[in-house]
Short mmCIF file of C-alpha atoms and ligand atoms in Angstrom, two decimals:
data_model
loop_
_atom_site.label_atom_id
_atom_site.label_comp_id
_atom_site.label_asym_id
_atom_site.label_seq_id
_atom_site.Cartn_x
_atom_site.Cartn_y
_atom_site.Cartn_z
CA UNK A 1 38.78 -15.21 7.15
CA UNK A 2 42.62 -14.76 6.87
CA UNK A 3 42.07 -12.36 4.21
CA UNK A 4 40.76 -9.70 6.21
CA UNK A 5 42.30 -6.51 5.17
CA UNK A 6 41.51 -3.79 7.77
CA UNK A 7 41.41 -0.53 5.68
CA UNK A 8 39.19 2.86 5.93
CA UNK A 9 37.51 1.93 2.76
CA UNK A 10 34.36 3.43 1.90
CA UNK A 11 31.73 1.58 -0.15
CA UNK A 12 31.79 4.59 -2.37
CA UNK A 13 35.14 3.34 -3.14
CA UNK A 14 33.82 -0.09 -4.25
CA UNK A 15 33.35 0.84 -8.10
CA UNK A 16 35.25 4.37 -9.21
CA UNK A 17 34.65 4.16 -12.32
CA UNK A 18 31.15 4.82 -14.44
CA UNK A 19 29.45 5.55 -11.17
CA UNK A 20 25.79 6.36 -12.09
CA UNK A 21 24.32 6.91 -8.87
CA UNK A 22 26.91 7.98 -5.85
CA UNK A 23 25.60 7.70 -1.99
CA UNK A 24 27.66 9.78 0.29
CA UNK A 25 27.18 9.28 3.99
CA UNK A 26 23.56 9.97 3.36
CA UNK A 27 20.65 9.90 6.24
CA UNK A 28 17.19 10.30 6.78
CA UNK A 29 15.79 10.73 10.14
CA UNK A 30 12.21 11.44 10.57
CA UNK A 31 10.98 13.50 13.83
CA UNK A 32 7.64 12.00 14.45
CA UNK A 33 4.96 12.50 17.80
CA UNK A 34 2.75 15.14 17.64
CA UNK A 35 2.42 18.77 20.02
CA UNK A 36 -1.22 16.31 21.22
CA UNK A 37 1.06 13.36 22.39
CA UNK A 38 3.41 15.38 23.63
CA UNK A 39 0.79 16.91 25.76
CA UNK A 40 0.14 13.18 27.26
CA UNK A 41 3.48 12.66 27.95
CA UNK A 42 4.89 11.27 23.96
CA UNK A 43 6.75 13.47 23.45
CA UNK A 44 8.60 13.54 19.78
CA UNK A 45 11.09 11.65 18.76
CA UNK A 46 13.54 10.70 15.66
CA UNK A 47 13.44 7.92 13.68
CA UNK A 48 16.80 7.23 12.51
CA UNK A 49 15.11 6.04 8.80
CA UNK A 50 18.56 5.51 6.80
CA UNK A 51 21.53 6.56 9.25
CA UNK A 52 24.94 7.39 7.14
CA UNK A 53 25.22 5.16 4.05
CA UNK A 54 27.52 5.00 1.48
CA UNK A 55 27.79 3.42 -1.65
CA UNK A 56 27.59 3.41 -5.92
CA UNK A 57 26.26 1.93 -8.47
CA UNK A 58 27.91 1.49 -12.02
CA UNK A 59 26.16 1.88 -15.23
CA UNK A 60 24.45 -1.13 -15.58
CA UNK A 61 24.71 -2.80 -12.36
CA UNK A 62 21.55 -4.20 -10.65
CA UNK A 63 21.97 -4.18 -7.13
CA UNK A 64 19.24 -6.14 -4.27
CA UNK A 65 18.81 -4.29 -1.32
CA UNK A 66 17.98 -6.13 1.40
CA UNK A 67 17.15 -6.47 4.72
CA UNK A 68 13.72 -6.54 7.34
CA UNK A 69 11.01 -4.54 7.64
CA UNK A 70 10.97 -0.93 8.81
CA UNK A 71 15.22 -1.41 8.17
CA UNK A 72 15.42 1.99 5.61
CA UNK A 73 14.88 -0.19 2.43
CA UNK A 74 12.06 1.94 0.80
CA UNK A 75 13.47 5.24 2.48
CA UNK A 76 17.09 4.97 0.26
CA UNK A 77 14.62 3.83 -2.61
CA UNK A 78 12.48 7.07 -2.22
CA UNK A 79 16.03 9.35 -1.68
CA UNK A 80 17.69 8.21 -4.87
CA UNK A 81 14.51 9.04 -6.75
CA UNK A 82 14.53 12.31 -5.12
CA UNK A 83 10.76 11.71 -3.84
CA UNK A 84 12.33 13.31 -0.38
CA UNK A 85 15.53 15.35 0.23
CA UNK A 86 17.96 13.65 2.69
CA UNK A 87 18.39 14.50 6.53
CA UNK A 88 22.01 14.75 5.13
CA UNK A 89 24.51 13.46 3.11
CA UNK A 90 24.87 13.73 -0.88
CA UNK A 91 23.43 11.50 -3.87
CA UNK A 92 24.94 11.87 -7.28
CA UNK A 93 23.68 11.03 -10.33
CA UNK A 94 25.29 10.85 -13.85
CA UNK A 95 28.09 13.31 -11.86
CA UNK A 96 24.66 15.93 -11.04
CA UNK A 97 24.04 16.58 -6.99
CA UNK A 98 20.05 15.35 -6.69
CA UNK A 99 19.85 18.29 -4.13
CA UNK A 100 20.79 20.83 -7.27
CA UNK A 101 18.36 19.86 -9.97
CA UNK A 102 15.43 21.65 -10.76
CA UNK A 103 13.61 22.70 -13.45
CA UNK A 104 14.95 21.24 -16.69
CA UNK A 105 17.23 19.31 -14.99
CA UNK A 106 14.83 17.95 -13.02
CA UNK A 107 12.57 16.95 -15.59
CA UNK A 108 15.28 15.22 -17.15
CA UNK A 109 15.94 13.16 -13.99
CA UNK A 110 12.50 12.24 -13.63
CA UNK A 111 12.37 10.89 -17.04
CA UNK A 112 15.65 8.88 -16.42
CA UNK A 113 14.94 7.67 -13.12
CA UNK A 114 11.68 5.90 -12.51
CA UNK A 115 10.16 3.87 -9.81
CA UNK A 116 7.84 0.49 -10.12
CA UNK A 117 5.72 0.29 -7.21
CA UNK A 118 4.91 -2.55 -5.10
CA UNK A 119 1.58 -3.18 -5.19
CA UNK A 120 0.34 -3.03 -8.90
CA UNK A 121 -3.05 -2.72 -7.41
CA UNK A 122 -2.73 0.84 -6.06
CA UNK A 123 -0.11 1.61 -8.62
CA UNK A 124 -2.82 2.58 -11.53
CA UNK A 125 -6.11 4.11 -11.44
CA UNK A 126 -9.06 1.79 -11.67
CA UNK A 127 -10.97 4.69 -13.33
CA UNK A 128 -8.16 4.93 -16.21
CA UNK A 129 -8.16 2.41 -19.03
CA UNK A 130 -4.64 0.66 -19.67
CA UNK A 131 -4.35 2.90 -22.42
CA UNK A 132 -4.71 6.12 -20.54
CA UNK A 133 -2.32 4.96 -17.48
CA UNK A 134 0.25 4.53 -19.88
CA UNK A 135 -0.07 7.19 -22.06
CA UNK A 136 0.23 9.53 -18.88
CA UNK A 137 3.78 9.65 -18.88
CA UNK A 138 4.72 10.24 -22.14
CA UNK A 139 1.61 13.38 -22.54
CA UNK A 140 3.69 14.74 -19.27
CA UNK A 141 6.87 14.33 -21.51
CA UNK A 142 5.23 16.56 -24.20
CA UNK A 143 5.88 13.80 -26.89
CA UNK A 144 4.04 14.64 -29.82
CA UNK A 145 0.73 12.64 -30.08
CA UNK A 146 1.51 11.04 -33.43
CA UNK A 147 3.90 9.10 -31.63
CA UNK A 148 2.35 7.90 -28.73
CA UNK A 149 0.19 4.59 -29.58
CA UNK A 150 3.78 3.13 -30.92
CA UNK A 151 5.49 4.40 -27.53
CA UNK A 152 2.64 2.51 -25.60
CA UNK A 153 2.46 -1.09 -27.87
CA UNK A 154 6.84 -1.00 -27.50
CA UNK A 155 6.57 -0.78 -23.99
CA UNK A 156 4.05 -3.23 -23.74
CA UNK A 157 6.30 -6.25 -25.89
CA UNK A 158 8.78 -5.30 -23.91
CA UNK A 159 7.44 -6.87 -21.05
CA UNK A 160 6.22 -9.52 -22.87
CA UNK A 161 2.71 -8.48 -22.84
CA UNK A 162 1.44 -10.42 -25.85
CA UNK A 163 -1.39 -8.72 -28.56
CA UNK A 164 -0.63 -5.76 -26.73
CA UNK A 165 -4.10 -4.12 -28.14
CA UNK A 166 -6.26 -6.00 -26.04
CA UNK A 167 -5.55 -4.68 -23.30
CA UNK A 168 -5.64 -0.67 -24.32
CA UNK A 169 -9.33 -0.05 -23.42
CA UNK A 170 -9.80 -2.43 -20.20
CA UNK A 171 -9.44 -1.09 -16.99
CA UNK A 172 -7.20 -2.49 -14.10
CA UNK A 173 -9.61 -4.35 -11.90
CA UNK A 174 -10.16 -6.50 -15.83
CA UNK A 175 -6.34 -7.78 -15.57
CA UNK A 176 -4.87 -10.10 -13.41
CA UNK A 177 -1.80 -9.23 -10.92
CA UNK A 178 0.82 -10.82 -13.52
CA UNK A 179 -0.72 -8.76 -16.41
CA UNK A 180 -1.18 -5.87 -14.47
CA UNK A 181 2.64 -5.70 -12.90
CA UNK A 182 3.12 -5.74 -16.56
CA UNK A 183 1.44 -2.55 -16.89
CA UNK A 184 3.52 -1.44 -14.32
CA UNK A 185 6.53 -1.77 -15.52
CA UNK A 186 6.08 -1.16 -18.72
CA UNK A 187 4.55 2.55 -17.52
CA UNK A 188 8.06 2.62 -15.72
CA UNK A 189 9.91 1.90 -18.91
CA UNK A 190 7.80 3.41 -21.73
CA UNK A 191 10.66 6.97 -21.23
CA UNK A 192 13.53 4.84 -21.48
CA UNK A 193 14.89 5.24 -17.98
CA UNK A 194 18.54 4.81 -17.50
CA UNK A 195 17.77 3.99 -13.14
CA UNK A 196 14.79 1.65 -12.21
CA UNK A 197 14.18 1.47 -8.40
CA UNK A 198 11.42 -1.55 -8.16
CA UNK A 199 10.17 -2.20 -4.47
CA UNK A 200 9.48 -5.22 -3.85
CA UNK A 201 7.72 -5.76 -7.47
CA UNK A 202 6.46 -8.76 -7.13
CA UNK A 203 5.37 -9.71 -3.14
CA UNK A 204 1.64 -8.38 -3.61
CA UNK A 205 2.08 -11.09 -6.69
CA UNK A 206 0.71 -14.71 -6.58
CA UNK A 207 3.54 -16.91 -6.14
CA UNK A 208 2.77 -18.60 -9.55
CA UNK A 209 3.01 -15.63 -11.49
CA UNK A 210 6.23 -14.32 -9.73
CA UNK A 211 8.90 -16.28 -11.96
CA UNK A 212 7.23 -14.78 -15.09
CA UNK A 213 7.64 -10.88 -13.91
CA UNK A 214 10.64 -11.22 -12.65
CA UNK A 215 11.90 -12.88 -15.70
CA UNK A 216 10.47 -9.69 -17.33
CA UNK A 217 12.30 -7.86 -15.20
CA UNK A 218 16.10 -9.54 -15.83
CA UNK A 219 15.34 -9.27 -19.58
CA UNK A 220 14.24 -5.79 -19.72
CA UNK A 221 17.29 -5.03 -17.45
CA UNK A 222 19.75 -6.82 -19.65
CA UNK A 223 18.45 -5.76 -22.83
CA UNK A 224 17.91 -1.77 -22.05
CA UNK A 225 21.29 -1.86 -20.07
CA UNK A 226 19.59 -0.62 -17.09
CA UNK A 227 21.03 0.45 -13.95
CA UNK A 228 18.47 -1.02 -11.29
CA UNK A 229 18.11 -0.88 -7.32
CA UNK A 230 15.83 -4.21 -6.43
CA UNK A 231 14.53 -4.32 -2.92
CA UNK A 232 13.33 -6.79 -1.66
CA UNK A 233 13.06 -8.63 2.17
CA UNK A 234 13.91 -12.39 0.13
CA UNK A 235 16.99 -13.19 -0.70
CA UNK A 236 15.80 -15.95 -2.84
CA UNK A 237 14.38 -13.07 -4.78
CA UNK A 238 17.66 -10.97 -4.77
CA UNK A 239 19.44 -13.60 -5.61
CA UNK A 240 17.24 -14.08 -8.81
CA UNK A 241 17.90 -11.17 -10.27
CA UNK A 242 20.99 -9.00 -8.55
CA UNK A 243 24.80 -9.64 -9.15
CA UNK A 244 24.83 -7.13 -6.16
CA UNK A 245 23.64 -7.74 -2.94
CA UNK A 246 23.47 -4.54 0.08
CA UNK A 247 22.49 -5.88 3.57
CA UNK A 248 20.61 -3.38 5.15
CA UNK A 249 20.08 -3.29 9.04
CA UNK A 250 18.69 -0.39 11.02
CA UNK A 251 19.09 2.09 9.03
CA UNK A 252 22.76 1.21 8.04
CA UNK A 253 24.60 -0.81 5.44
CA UNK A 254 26.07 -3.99 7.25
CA UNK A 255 27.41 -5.84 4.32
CA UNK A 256 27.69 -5.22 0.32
CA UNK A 257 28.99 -7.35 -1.86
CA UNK A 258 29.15 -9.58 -4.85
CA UNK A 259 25.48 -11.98 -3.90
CA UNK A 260 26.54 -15.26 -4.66
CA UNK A 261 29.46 -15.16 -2.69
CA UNK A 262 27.45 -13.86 0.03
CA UNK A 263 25.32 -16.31 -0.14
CA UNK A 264 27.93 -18.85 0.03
CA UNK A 265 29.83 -17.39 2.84
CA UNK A 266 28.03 -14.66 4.11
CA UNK A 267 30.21 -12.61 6.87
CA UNK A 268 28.05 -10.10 8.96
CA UNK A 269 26.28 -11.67 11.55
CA UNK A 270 23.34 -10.33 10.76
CA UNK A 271 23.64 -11.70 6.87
CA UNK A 272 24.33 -14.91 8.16
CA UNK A 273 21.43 -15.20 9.89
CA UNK A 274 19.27 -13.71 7.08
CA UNK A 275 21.03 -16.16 5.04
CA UNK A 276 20.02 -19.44 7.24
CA UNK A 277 16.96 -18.28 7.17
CA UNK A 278 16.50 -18.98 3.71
CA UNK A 279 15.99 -22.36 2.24
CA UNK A 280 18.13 -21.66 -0.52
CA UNK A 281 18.88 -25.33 -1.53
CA UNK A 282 22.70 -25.87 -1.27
CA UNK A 283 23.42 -29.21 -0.84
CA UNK A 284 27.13 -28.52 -1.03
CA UNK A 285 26.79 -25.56 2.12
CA UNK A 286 25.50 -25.96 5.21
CA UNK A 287 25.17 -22.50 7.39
CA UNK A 288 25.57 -22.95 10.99
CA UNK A 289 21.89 -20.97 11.88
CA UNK A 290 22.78 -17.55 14.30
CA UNK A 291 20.45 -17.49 16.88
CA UNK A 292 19.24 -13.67 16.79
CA UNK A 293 16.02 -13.81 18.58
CA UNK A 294 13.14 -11.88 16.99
CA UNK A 295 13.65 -8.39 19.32
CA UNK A 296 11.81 -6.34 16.65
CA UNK A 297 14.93 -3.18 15.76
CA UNK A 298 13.11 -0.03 17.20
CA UNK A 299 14.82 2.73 14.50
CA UNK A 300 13.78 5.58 17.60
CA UNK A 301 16.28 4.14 19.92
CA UNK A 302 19.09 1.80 18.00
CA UNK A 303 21.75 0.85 20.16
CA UNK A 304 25.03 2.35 20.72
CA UNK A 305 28.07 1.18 18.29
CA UNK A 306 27.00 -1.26 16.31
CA UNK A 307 23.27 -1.01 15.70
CA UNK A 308 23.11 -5.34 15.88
CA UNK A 309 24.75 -5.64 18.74
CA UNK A 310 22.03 -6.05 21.19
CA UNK A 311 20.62 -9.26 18.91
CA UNK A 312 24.53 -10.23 17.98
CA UNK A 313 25.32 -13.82 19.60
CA UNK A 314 29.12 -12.32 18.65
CA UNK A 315 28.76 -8.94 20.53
CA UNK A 316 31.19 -7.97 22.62
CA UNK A 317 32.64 -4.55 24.49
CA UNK A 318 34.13 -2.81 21.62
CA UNK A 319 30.79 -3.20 19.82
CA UNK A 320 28.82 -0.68 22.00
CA UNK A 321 31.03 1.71 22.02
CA UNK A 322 32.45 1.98 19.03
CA UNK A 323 30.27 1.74 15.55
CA UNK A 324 32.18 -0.33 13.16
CA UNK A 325 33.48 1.44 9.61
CA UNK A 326 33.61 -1.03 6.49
CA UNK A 327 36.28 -3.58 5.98
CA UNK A 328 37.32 -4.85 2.58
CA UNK A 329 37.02 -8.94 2.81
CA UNK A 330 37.87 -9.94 -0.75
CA UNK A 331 35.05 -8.15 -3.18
CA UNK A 332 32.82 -7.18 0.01
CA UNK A 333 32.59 -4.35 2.40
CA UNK A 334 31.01 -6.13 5.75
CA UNK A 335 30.85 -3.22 8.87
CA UNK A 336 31.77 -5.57 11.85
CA UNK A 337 34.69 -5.51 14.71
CA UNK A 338 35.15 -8.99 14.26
CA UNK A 339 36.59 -8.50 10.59
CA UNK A 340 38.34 -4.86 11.77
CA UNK A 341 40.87 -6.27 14.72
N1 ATP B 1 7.40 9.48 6.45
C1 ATP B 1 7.81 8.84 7.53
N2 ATP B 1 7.64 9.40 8.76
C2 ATP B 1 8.08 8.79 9.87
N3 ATP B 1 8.69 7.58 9.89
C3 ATP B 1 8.88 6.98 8.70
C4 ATP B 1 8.44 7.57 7.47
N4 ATP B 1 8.77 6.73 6.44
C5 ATP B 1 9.37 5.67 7.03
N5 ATP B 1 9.44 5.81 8.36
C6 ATP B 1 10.05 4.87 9.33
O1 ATP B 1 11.37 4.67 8.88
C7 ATP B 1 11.78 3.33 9.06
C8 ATP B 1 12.18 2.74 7.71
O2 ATP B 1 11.03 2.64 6.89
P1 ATP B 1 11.09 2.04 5.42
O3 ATP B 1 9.72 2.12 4.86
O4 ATP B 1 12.18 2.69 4.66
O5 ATP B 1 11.48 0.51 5.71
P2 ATP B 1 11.51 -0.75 4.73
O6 ATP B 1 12.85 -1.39 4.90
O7 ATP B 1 11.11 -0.34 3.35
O8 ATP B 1 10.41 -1.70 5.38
P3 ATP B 1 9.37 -2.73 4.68
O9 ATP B 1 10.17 -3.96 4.35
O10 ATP B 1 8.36 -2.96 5.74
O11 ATP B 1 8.79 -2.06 3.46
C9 ATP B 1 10.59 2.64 9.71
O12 ATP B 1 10.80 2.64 11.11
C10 ATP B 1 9.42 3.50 9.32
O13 ATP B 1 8.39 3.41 10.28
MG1 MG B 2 9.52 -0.87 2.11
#
């Protein structure tokens, strides 16, 4: 770890150039309990959602973001899709402020920036045929009817959905989970997007249909140049189909960098232990497993400092008082005292 370079680095700094989306200390706190619990002694509190993150993605990139349950995954998916204005902070995109688009503008954005949901089950509705699901988005778009039925049976090849006609009249519950993530994405994709959030595409899947979809996924990327946030609590999955990995814990960025190498050598405390977790087969590494207990992270009340340190085997004084900033370590930012002293 000789290479530690203390610095005030940003990760906003990571990629200057060709920035497509831009994440400025950006945070999203929730005040939830209601006037009834407060009446029973609940009263309300903040949940500390996504708590100051920075970072950008270039045109093109395809970045995992990872991390646990409840840790703000979803939440910074939902912000750069302005589906909910930030607590604070600022998110660029294409050099626009999210918080200053509206009308036109806005409509433009939502045609360039699209989301594929997680669970292709709720994602369409069972009383709409295939056909009508996907031709939703493009009647919203105003494109001129004449055009439409090509629109659809393009978006369908694209993700490799083959006699694409068969499946224009059935309705959802008639596909299977594969076919119907399909759908999905293809309903995602059918604008030509130049952003793709997908959460956690594929865990409502069968396991034996996951490698297909996301296969779909890295093609589609690749070949429409697409800029694309994957989240995602598996880094096996992240690892599949991100050059870019952001670890996520509590609400704040811990470590960002490059995925195999953090994979190979992953610094954060908290990465490593997400990272032993995984039977990623390496015969050539073997991760010494960090024992961080499985104290659930409570996002009303994170520690002081460093919001790990109360599960952090490495903890020590400076880490409660003092939260650390990002570090450059070679291509990654990692936000921990050990790599800052
Ligand atoms: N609308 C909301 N109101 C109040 N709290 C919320 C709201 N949305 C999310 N939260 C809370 O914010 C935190 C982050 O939630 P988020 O859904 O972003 O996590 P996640 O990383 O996507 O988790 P998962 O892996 O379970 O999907 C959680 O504690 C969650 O309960
Ligand atoms: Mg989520």
């Amino acid at each position: 770890m000789n290479d530690t370079v203390p610095t005030d680095v940003t990760a906003s700094d990571a990629s200057a150039e060709k920035a497509l989306v831009t994440v400025e200390n950006v945070r999203m706190h929730f005040r939830v309990g209601s006037p009834l619990a407060a009446l029973v002694g609940g009263g309300a509190s903040v949940v500390k959602a996504v708590d100051g993150i920075d970072f950008q993605l270039r045109q093109g990139e395809s970045v995992g973001l990872l991390g646990e349950s409840g840790c703000g995954k979803t939440t910074t998916g939902r912000l750069l899709l302005k589906l909910m204005e930030p607590t604070a902070g600022r998110i660029g995109f294409d050099n626009q402020n999210l918080a200053d688009l509206s009308g036109a503008a806005l409509s433009a954005f939502r045609r360039k920036a699209q989301l594929i949901f997680q669970n292709p089950f709720e994602a369409l509705n069972p009383r709409f045929t295939i056909a009508r699901a996907l031709n939703e988005p493009i009647a919203n778009a105003k494109v001129p009817i004449g055009e439409r039925k090509e629109l659809i049976i393009r978006a369908m090849e694209l993700v490799r959905l083959s006699d694409p006609e068969q499946y224009l009249d059935r309705y959802p519950h008639q596909l299977s989970g594969g076919q119907l993530q399909r759908i999905v994405m293809a309903r995602a994709l059918i604008l030509e997007p130049s952003f793709i959030v997908a959460d956690e595409p594929v865990s409502m899947l069968d396991v034996s249909v996951r490698a297909g979809v996301l296969n779909v996924f890295r093609d589609v990327r690749e070949k429409l140049g697409l800029t694309a946030i994957y989240i995602s609590h598996d880094l096996a999955l992240v690892r599949y189909v991100c050059q870019r990995t952001i670890v996520m814990y509590l609400g704040r960025i811990v470590e960002d960098g490059p995925t195999e190498e953090i994979v190979r050598e992953p610094l954060h405390p908290y990465t490593k232990a997400l990272v032993a977790a995984v039977p990623i087969p390496r015969p050539d590494q073997s991760h010494e497993p960090l024992p961080i207990g499985r104290g659930a992270p409570d996002a009303r009340n994170p520690p002081s400092g460093c919001s790990f340190r109360d599960r952090c085997p490495l903890a020590h004084e400076r880490c409660a008082i003092e939260m650390p900033a990002p570090t450059r370590v070679g291509e990654r930012l990692v936000h921990c005292h050990i790599y800052d002293e």
